[in-house]
Short mmCIF file of C-alpha atoms and ligand atoms in Angstrom, two decimals:
data_model
loop_
_atom_site.label_atom_id
_atom_site.label_comp_id
_atom_site.label_asym_id
_atom_site.label_seq_id
_atom_site.Cartn_x
_atom_site.Cartn_y
_atom_site.Cartn_z
CA MET A 409 -45.60 31.41 -119.75
CA LYS A 410 -45.95 31.37 -115.95
CA ARG A 411 -47.32 27.96 -115.09
CA LYS A 412 -49.04 26.82 -111.92
CA PRO A 413 -47.19 24.51 -109.50
CA ARG A 414 -49.09 21.33 -110.35
CA THR A 415 -48.38 21.82 -114.04
CA ILE A 416 -44.70 22.32 -113.24
CA LEU A 417 -44.66 19.14 -111.15
CA ALA A 418 -46.02 17.17 -114.09
CA THR A 419 -44.01 18.78 -116.87
CA GLY A 420 -41.03 20.66 -115.39
CA GLY A 421 -37.62 19.66 -116.76
CA ARG A 422 -39.07 17.58 -119.57
CA ASP A 423 -37.39 17.74 -122.96
CA ARG A 424 -38.81 15.34 -125.52
CA ALA A 425 -35.91 15.61 -127.94
CA ALA A 426 -33.31 15.00 -125.22
CA SER A 427 -35.38 12.01 -124.03
CA PHE A 428 -35.45 10.36 -127.47
CA GLY A 429 -39.21 10.90 -127.53
CA TYR A 430 -39.93 9.18 -124.21
CA VAL A 431 -41.80 10.89 -121.41
CA ASN A 432 -39.02 10.56 -118.85
CA PRO A 433 -35.42 11.76 -119.14
CA PRO A 434 -32.69 9.21 -119.80
CA LEU A 435 -30.73 8.09 -116.77
CA VAL A 436 -27.24 9.21 -117.73
CA ARG A 437 -24.54 7.59 -115.60
CA GLY A 438 -20.99 8.66 -116.11
CA SER A 439 -17.76 10.17 -114.91
CA THR A 440 -15.66 10.98 -117.97
CA VAL A 441 -16.73 13.51 -120.55
CA LEU A 442 -14.91 13.19 -123.88
CA HIS A 443 -13.73 16.30 -125.70
CA ASP A 444 -13.36 16.99 -129.41
CA ASP A 445 -9.82 18.34 -129.20
CA VAL A 446 -7.52 20.18 -126.82
CA ALA A 447 -9.03 23.54 -127.70
CA ASP A 448 -12.49 22.21 -126.83
CA LEU A 449 -11.24 20.84 -123.50
CA ARG A 450 -9.52 24.11 -122.59
CA ARG A 451 -12.56 26.16 -123.55
CA ARG A 452 -14.92 24.10 -121.41
CA VAL A 453 -12.63 24.17 -118.39
CA ARG A 454 -12.00 27.90 -118.73
CA ARG A 455 -15.69 28.74 -118.97
CA ARG A 456 -16.63 26.52 -116.04
CA ASN A 457 -13.86 27.90 -113.83
CA ALA A 458 -14.99 31.40 -114.70
CA GLY A 459 -18.40 30.55 -113.22
CA ASP A 460 -20.29 29.92 -116.45
CA ASP A 461 -22.95 27.37 -115.48
CA ALA A 462 -24.03 27.03 -119.11
CA ALA A 463 -20.56 25.88 -120.23
CA PRO A 464 -20.55 22.41 -121.81
CA ARG A 465 -19.42 20.06 -119.06
CA SER A 466 -15.87 18.79 -118.84
CA TYR A 467 -16.53 16.32 -116.02
CA ALA A 468 -19.58 14.62 -114.46
CA ILE A 469 -19.07 16.33 -111.12
CA TYR A 470 -20.87 19.24 -112.81
CA GLY A 471 -23.87 17.00 -113.44
CA THR A 472 -25.52 15.16 -116.31
CA PRO A 473 -28.68 15.71 -118.36
CA THR A 474 -30.49 13.71 -115.65
CA HIS A 475 -29.42 16.26 -113.04
CA ASP A 476 -30.45 19.09 -115.36
CA ALA A 477 -34.00 17.78 -115.61
CA LEU A 478 -34.43 17.82 -111.82
CA TYR A 479 -32.73 21.21 -111.46
CA GLU A 480 -34.93 22.77 -114.10
CA ALA A 481 -38.11 21.51 -112.43
CA LEU A 482 -36.97 22.80 -109.01
CA ASN A 483 -35.95 26.19 -110.41
CA GLU A 484 -39.32 26.66 -112.03
CA LEU A 485 -41.23 25.47 -108.94
CA GLU A 486 -39.45 27.67 -106.43
CA GLY A 487 -38.61 30.59 -108.70
CA GLY A 488 -34.88 29.89 -108.34
CA PHE A 489 -31.88 30.96 -110.38
CA ARG A 490 -29.98 27.68 -109.96
CA SER A 491 -30.59 24.35 -108.22
CA TRP A 492 -28.19 21.62 -107.22
CA ALA A 493 -28.36 18.19 -105.65
CA VAL A 494 -26.15 16.77 -102.91
CA PRO A 495 -26.00 13.35 -101.23
CA SER A 496 -28.40 14.08 -98.34
CA GLY A 497 -30.69 16.68 -96.87
CA LEU A 498 -28.17 17.24 -94.11
CA THR A 499 -25.43 17.98 -96.66
CA ALA A 500 -27.76 20.54 -98.24
CA CYS A 501 -28.26 22.26 -94.87
CA THR A 502 -24.60 22.29 -93.87
CA ILE A 503 -23.13 23.37 -97.20
CA ALA A 504 -25.75 26.12 -97.50
CA ILE A 505 -24.34 27.57 -94.27
CA LEU A 506 -20.67 26.85 -94.88
CA ALA A 507 -20.72 28.43 -98.34
CA PHE A 508 -21.31 31.90 -96.89
CA VAL A 509 -19.04 32.03 -93.85
CA ARG A 510 -15.40 32.60 -93.11
CA GLN A 511 -13.34 32.80 -89.94
CA GLY A 512 -14.78 35.33 -87.51
CA ASP A 513 -18.31 35.17 -88.91
CA HIS A 514 -21.55 34.56 -87.05
CA VAL A 515 -24.71 32.66 -87.95
CA LEU A 516 -28.23 32.69 -86.49
CA VAL A 517 -30.06 29.37 -86.23
CA PRO A 518 -33.52 28.64 -84.79
CA ASP A 519 -33.61 26.63 -81.56
CA SER A 520 -36.13 24.32 -83.25
CA VAL A 521 -33.72 23.36 -86.04
CA TYR A 522 -33.28 19.78 -87.29
CA TRP A 523 -30.91 18.32 -84.69
CA PRO A 524 -28.03 17.29 -86.99
CA THR A 525 -27.97 20.87 -88.36
CA ARG A 526 -27.68 22.06 -84.75
CA ARG A 527 -24.81 19.64 -84.15
CA PHE A 528 -22.94 20.95 -87.20
CA CYS A 529 -23.29 24.54 -85.99
CA ARG A 530 -22.47 23.65 -82.39
CA ASP A 531 -19.52 21.29 -82.92
CA VAL A 532 -18.00 21.87 -86.36
CA LEU A 533 -18.36 25.57 -87.22
CA PRO A 534 -16.46 26.76 -84.09
CA ARG A 535 -13.41 24.79 -85.27
CA TYR A 536 -13.28 27.18 -88.22
CA GLY A 537 -13.87 30.26 -86.10
CA VAL A 538 -17.59 30.60 -86.87
CA GLN A 539 -19.98 31.18 -83.96
CA THR A 540 -23.67 30.32 -83.83
CA THR A 541 -26.41 32.00 -81.84
CA PHE A 542 -29.54 29.90 -81.49
CA TYR A 543 -32.73 31.96 -81.40
CA ASP A 544 -36.37 31.47 -80.43
CA PRO A 545 -38.10 30.36 -83.66
CA ARG A 546 -41.06 32.67 -82.89
CA ILE A 547 -38.82 35.70 -82.44
CA GLY A 548 -40.18 37.83 -85.30
CA ALA A 549 -38.80 41.38 -85.66
CA GLU A 550 -36.73 41.00 -82.47
CA ILE A 551 -34.24 39.02 -84.56
CA GLU A 552 -32.75 42.38 -85.50
CA ARG A 553 -31.14 42.62 -82.04
CA LEU A 554 -29.27 39.36 -82.51
CA PHE A 555 -27.49 40.51 -85.64
CA THR A 556 -23.88 41.54 -85.24
CA PRO A 557 -21.65 43.16 -87.86
CA THR A 558 -20.29 39.66 -88.64
CA THR A 559 -23.64 37.86 -89.05
CA ARG A 560 -23.52 36.26 -92.48
CA VAL A 561 -26.31 33.66 -92.38
CA LEU A 562 -29.82 33.67 -90.97
CA PHE A 563 -30.97 30.07 -91.02
CA LEU A 564 -34.71 29.30 -90.94
CA GLU A 565 -36.77 26.16 -90.63
CA SER A 566 -40.53 26.56 -90.68
CA PRO A 567 -42.21 24.76 -89.08
CA GLY A 568 -39.42 23.59 -86.77
CA SER A 569 -38.35 19.97 -86.45
CA LEU A 570 -40.27 18.02 -83.76
CA THR A 571 -42.02 21.08 -82.29
CA PHE A 572 -43.56 22.65 -85.42
CA GLU A 573 -43.26 26.37 -84.58
CA MET A 574 -43.98 28.53 -87.62
CA GLN A 575 -41.62 31.40 -88.45
CA ASP A 576 -42.44 34.74 -90.04
CA VAL A 577 -40.31 33.92 -93.07
CA PRO A 578 -40.89 37.06 -95.21
CA LEU A 579 -40.11 39.33 -92.26
CA LEU A 580 -36.98 37.42 -91.24
CA ALA A 581 -35.73 37.31 -94.82
CA GLN A 582 -36.20 41.05 -95.11
CA VAL A 583 -34.18 41.70 -91.95
CA ALA A 584 -31.39 39.44 -93.21
CA ARG A 585 -31.32 41.28 -96.53
CA ALA A 586 -31.19 44.67 -94.79
CA ARG A 587 -28.27 43.45 -92.67
CA ASP A 588 -26.42 42.17 -95.73
CA ALA A 589 -26.68 38.54 -94.59
CA PHE A 590 -27.93 35.52 -96.52
CA SER A 591 -31.16 33.79 -95.49
CA VAL A 592 -31.31 30.03 -95.89
CA ILE A 593 -34.41 27.97 -95.17
CA ASP A 594 -34.87 24.25 -94.60
CA ASN A 595 -38.16 23.94 -96.51
CA THR A 596 -38.54 20.16 -96.21
CA TRP A 597 -41.90 20.06 -94.38
CA ALA A 598 -43.76 22.34 -96.77
CA THR A 599 -42.20 20.85 -99.92
CA PRO A 600 -41.69 23.04 -103.02
CA LEU A 601 -45.39 22.60 -103.73
CA TYR A 602 -46.76 24.33 -100.62
CA PHE A 603 -44.15 27.04 -100.03
CA GLN A 604 -41.77 28.90 -102.31
CA PRO A 605 -39.55 30.91 -99.93
CA LEU A 606 -37.50 32.58 -102.67
CA ARG A 607 -40.68 34.35 -103.77
CA VAL A 608 -40.87 36.08 -100.36
CA GLY A 609 -37.24 37.15 -100.24
CA VAL A 610 -35.31 34.14 -98.93
CA ASP A 611 -31.99 33.56 -100.70
CA VAL A 612 -31.67 29.79 -100.51
CA SER A 613 -34.23 27.00 -100.07
CA VAL A 614 -33.01 23.53 -99.17
CA HIS A 615 -34.90 20.26 -99.06
CA ALA A 616 -34.34 16.80 -97.76
CA ALA A 617 -35.64 15.33 -101.04
CA THR A 618 -35.25 12.09 -99.10
CA LYS A 619 -38.66 12.89 -97.60
CA TYR A 620 -41.77 13.87 -99.58
CA ILE A 621 -40.07 14.60 -102.89
CA GLY A 622 -38.71 11.05 -103.09
CA GLY A 623 -41.84 9.82 -101.35
CA HIS A 624 -40.97 6.13 -101.31
CA SER A 625 -38.28 5.76 -98.62
CA ASP A 626 -35.79 4.58 -101.22
CA LEU A 627 -33.30 7.42 -101.62
CA LEU A 628 -31.20 9.95 -99.74
CA LEU A 629 -30.93 13.30 -101.47
CA GLY A 630 -30.64 16.98 -100.66
CA THR A 631 -31.52 19.83 -102.98
CA ILE A 632 -30.48 23.46 -102.91
CA THR A 633 -32.34 26.15 -104.85
CA SER A 634 -30.75 29.57 -104.88
CA ASN A 635 -31.44 33.06 -106.13
CA GLU A 636 -28.89 34.90 -108.24
CA ARG A 637 -27.43 36.80 -105.29
CA ALA A 638 -26.50 33.68 -103.31
CA TRP A 639 -25.45 31.43 -106.17
CA PRO A 640 -21.80 32.49 -106.70
CA ALA A 641 -20.83 31.56 -103.11
CA LEU A 642 -22.83 28.32 -103.29
CA ARG A 643 -21.35 27.38 -106.63
CA GLU A 644 -17.84 27.96 -105.35
CA ALA A 645 -18.45 25.77 -102.29
CA LEU A 646 -20.24 22.99 -104.20
CA HIS A 647 -17.51 22.78 -106.81
CA ALA A 648 -14.64 23.16 -104.34
CA PHE A 649 -15.99 20.37 -102.12
CA GLY A 650 -16.82 18.25 -105.16
CA LEU A 651 -20.43 17.92 -104.11
CA THR A 652 -22.92 16.32 -106.42
CA ALA A 653 -25.50 13.54 -106.16
CA SER A 654 -25.90 10.35 -108.12
CA PRO A 655 -27.96 10.59 -111.32
CA ASP A 656 -29.99 7.59 -110.12
CA ASP A 657 -31.17 9.48 -107.05
CA CYS A 658 -31.90 12.60 -109.10
CA TRP A 659 -33.94 10.46 -111.46
CA LEU A 660 -35.93 9.02 -108.55
CA ALA A 661 -36.46 12.47 -107.05
CA LEU A 662 -37.78 13.77 -110.35
CA ARG A 663 -40.14 10.80 -110.57
CA GLY A 664 -41.27 11.58 -107.02
CA LEU A 665 -42.00 15.20 -107.96
CA ARG A 666 -44.40 14.03 -110.67
CA THR A 667 -46.83 12.59 -108.09
CA LEU A 668 -46.20 14.97 -105.18
CA ALA A 669 -49.46 16.86 -105.71
CA ALA A 670 -51.39 13.58 -105.69
CA ARG A 671 -49.74 12.16 -102.57
CA LEU A 672 -49.67 15.16 -100.23
CA PRO A 673 -53.43 15.69 -99.92
CA LEU A 674 -53.84 12.02 -98.94
CA HIS A 675 -51.09 12.34 -96.33
CA ARG A 676 -52.86 15.38 -94.93
CA ALA A 677 -56.32 13.81 -94.99
CA ASN A 678 -54.97 10.86 -92.99
CA ALA A 679 -53.16 13.23 -90.63
CA GLU A 680 -56.42 15.11 -90.00
CA ARG A 681 -58.28 11.87 -89.24
CA LEU A 682 -55.58 10.75 -86.82
CA ILE A 683 -55.43 14.17 -85.19
CA GLY A 684 -59.20 14.21 -84.71
CA TRP A 685 -59.01 10.86 -82.94
CA LEU A 686 -55.90 11.73 -80.91
CA ARG A 687 -57.35 15.01 -79.63
CA ALA A 688 -60.28 13.07 -78.17
CA GLN A 689 -57.93 11.02 -75.96
CA PRO A 690 -57.63 12.38 -72.40
CA GLU A 691 -53.88 11.64 -72.28
CA VAL A 692 -53.18 13.94 -75.24
CA GLU A 693 -52.34 17.47 -74.17
CA ARG A 694 -51.69 19.05 -77.55
CA VAL A 695 -51.19 18.26 -81.19
CA LEU A 696 -48.48 20.31 -82.89
CA TYR A 697 -49.58 20.97 -86.48
CA PRO A 698 -49.79 24.50 -87.92
CA ALA A 699 -52.71 23.58 -90.19
CA LEU A 700 -54.92 23.30 -87.07
CA ALA A 701 -57.06 26.42 -86.59
CA ASP A 702 -56.02 26.74 -82.91
CA ASP A 703 -52.30 26.19 -83.49
CA PRO A 704 -50.21 29.25 -82.47
CA GLY A 705 -48.57 29.21 -85.92
CA HIS A 706 -51.83 28.87 -87.85
CA ALA A 707 -52.07 32.48 -89.07
CA LEU A 708 -48.54 32.39 -90.48
CA TRP A 709 -49.16 28.99 -92.05
CA ARG A 710 -52.35 30.22 -93.70
CA ARG A 711 -50.72 33.40 -94.93
CA ASP A 712 -47.59 31.80 -96.39
CA MET A 713 -48.27 28.19 -97.31
CA SER A 714 -50.79 26.71 -99.71
CA GLY A 715 -51.08 23.36 -97.96
CA ALA A 716 -49.80 20.99 -95.28
CA PRO A 717 -48.35 17.49 -95.48
CA GLY A 718 -48.92 14.62 -93.03
CA LEU A 719 -46.23 15.20 -90.38
CA PHE A 720 -47.20 16.40 -86.90
CA GLY A 721 -46.26 16.18 -83.23
CA VAL A 722 -48.30 14.89 -80.30
CA ALA A 723 -47.62 15.96 -76.72
CA LEU A 724 -48.95 13.80 -73.90
CA ARG A 725 -49.81 15.21 -70.48
CA PRO A 726 -46.68 15.61 -68.32
CA GLU A 727 -47.90 13.10 -65.71
CA ILE A 728 -48.07 10.31 -68.32
CA GLY A 729 -44.30 9.62 -68.34
CA GLU A 730 -41.95 8.22 -70.97
CA ALA A 731 -42.51 4.56 -70.06
CA LYS A 732 -46.17 4.76 -71.03
CA LEU A 733 -45.29 6.39 -74.33
CA HIS A 734 -42.99 3.46 -75.02
CA ALA A 735 -45.83 1.04 -74.23
CA LEU A 736 -47.98 2.91 -76.76
CA ILE A 737 -45.34 2.70 -79.48
CA ASP A 738 -43.98 -0.79 -78.91
CA GLY A 739 -46.46 -3.19 -80.45
CA LEU A 740 -47.86 -0.88 -83.14
CA ARG A 741 -48.37 -2.92 -86.29
CA LEU A 742 -48.93 -0.35 -89.03
CA PHE A 743 -46.82 2.53 -87.74
CA GLY A 744 -43.15 1.85 -88.33
CA LEU A 745 -40.73 3.08 -85.67
CA GLY A 746 -38.36 5.13 -87.81
CA ALA A 747 -37.07 8.59 -88.57
CA SER A 748 -37.12 9.30 -92.29
CA TRP A 749 -40.65 10.47 -92.96
CA GLY A 750 -42.26 11.45 -96.25
CA GLY A 751 -42.71 7.95 -97.67
CA TYR A 752 -45.99 6.20 -98.33
CA GLU A 753 -45.83 4.38 -94.98
CA SER A 754 -46.91 5.64 -91.59
CA LEU A 755 -44.22 6.25 -88.99
CA ILE A 756 -44.04 7.11 -85.32
CA ILE A 757 -41.05 8.15 -83.24
CA PRO A 758 -40.55 9.48 -79.71
CA ALA A 759 -39.11 12.99 -79.79
CA ASN A 760 -36.80 14.71 -77.32
CA PRO A 761 -36.13 18.18 -78.65
CA GLU A 762 -32.79 19.68 -77.58
CA ARG A 763 -33.18 23.35 -76.67
CA THR A 764 -30.87 26.03 -75.41
CA VAL A 765 -32.86 29.29 -75.55
CA ALA A 766 -36.57 28.62 -76.11
CA PRO A 767 -38.31 25.89 -74.15
CA PRO A 768 -40.31 23.43 -76.28
CA PRO A 769 -44.04 24.22 -76.48
CA CYS A 770 -44.95 21.23 -74.29
CA GLN A 771 -43.70 19.58 -71.09
CA GLY A 772 -44.98 16.01 -71.39
CA PRO A 773 -43.64 13.15 -73.51
CA LEU A 774 -43.65 14.04 -77.19
CA PHE A 775 -43.93 11.87 -80.25
CA ARG A 776 -44.07 12.53 -83.96
CA ILE A 777 -46.34 10.87 -86.47
CA HIS A 778 -45.97 10.70 -90.19
CA ALA A 779 -49.37 9.77 -91.61
CA GLY A 780 -48.81 7.47 -94.57
CA LEU A 781 -51.20 6.45 -97.32
CA GLU A 782 -52.86 3.50 -95.54
CA ASP A 783 -56.57 3.56 -94.71
CA ALA A 784 -57.13 5.92 -91.77
CA ASP A 785 -59.55 3.48 -90.09
CA ASP A 786 -56.80 0.88 -89.85
CA LEU A 787 -54.31 3.43 -88.56
CA ILE A 788 -56.76 4.55 -85.87
CA ALA A 789 -57.38 0.92 -84.83
CA ASP A 790 -53.59 0.54 -84.44
CA LEU A 791 -53.43 3.67 -82.26
CA GLU A 792 -56.45 2.48 -80.24
CA ALA A 793 -54.55 -0.67 -79.33
CA GLY A 794 -51.53 1.48 -78.50
CA PHE A 795 -53.50 3.69 -76.13
CA ALA A 796 -54.96 0.56 -74.52
CA ARG A 797 -51.37 -0.57 -73.81
CA LEU A 798 -50.55 2.91 -72.46
CA ARG A 799 -53.52 2.64 -70.05
CA ALA A 800 -52.88 -0.95 -68.97
C1 PLP B 401 -34.62 14.52 -92.70
C2 PLP B 401 -34.38 15.96 -92.62
C3 PLP B 401 -33.17 16.50 -93.03
C4 PLP B 401 -32.02 15.65 -93.48
O1 PLP B 401 -32.28 14.90 -94.61
P1 PLP B 401 -31.43 13.58 -94.93
O2 PLP B 401 -31.58 13.38 -96.38
O3 PLP B 401 -32.05 12.49 -94.09
O4 PLP B 401 -30.01 13.87 -94.52
C5 PLP B 401 -33.01 17.87 -92.99
N1 PLP B 401 -33.99 18.66 -92.54
C6 PLP B 401 -35.16 18.19 -92.12
C7 PLP B 401 -36.21 19.13 -91.66
C8 PLP B 401 -35.40 16.82 -92.14
O5 PLP B 401 -36.56 16.35 -91.70
#
């Protein structure tokens, strides 16, 4: 039966018998798997090495029943063939590129990409003979011209980190497929609830489950959900590098998934209240949030995504200057000054996007807000005091 996303969030990966009748899966910690006899051991190892994901496990690096529960829920949510968890969102991004390339290959990465992903492509891939071309995230069909015969990966992130440009994901995925490359998307902002990229032709969807999936700022985890075409290369890389995540973090991520559909609308409602107030301030030039009707990415957002979370950018007028932005931020009482968004708490951080091909969509000082679950009136009062400091 094809079930709707909220039903999958509540029930995906649940197996009453395997959970001894409890609602939640057992937290299985372990390294060693014991075998019945030598023949059993050999059989398991042979099947696993032959790429049989259903083989009984011979070692915990291939996961535990706790991992399985999370993977099953993610597969069903995103329409994936296989899912896997790794120690961080960044690991998910980097391994999902590395898995597909070899010496002499080329990858395409949006200029608006999460900065540590950029650093990996810029500083590490060239050491292995892999070149990266950064492209304008709003490029659309023109991407075709940037493909070379050696392009193996088209990386996507929509909306982009810090600057929130939307990408035409179905179109880009189609071009990648036609050019025999793999498309990989960092889908962290939209979450598996609001966008399922594999359903529009993307090969691999990665998440920093650290963010909204975890939802409580208490874990670091990356997830990778793949279609059948991309999985063999991913599986080889994940197993060869020995990449897995702790069952504790998978357990927490699965618990986070259960309430994702309850939390996200509150994050967005608070974001909308804050945005309404911010846009009325004369120092604010633009709010970067594709769910806004006048955002340049709004049409793509409305076409492809079924919702928006509470993360957005705010650009001040160029004449304001960085020092005044710091005065606004320093002294905020409810907004924490920190990077890892997606938790229940509100955050603010100054943003300095690094670009090489496409200038950022604003000139003035930029900051990013994650609207938490506090009362919006209190958050606005905090910002009011911040803007008073900026004006002083
Ligand atoms: C935070 C983040 C990551 C990295 O996740 P970590 O778990 O912190 O390593 C990757 N992509 C995006 C878009 C992020 O916001």
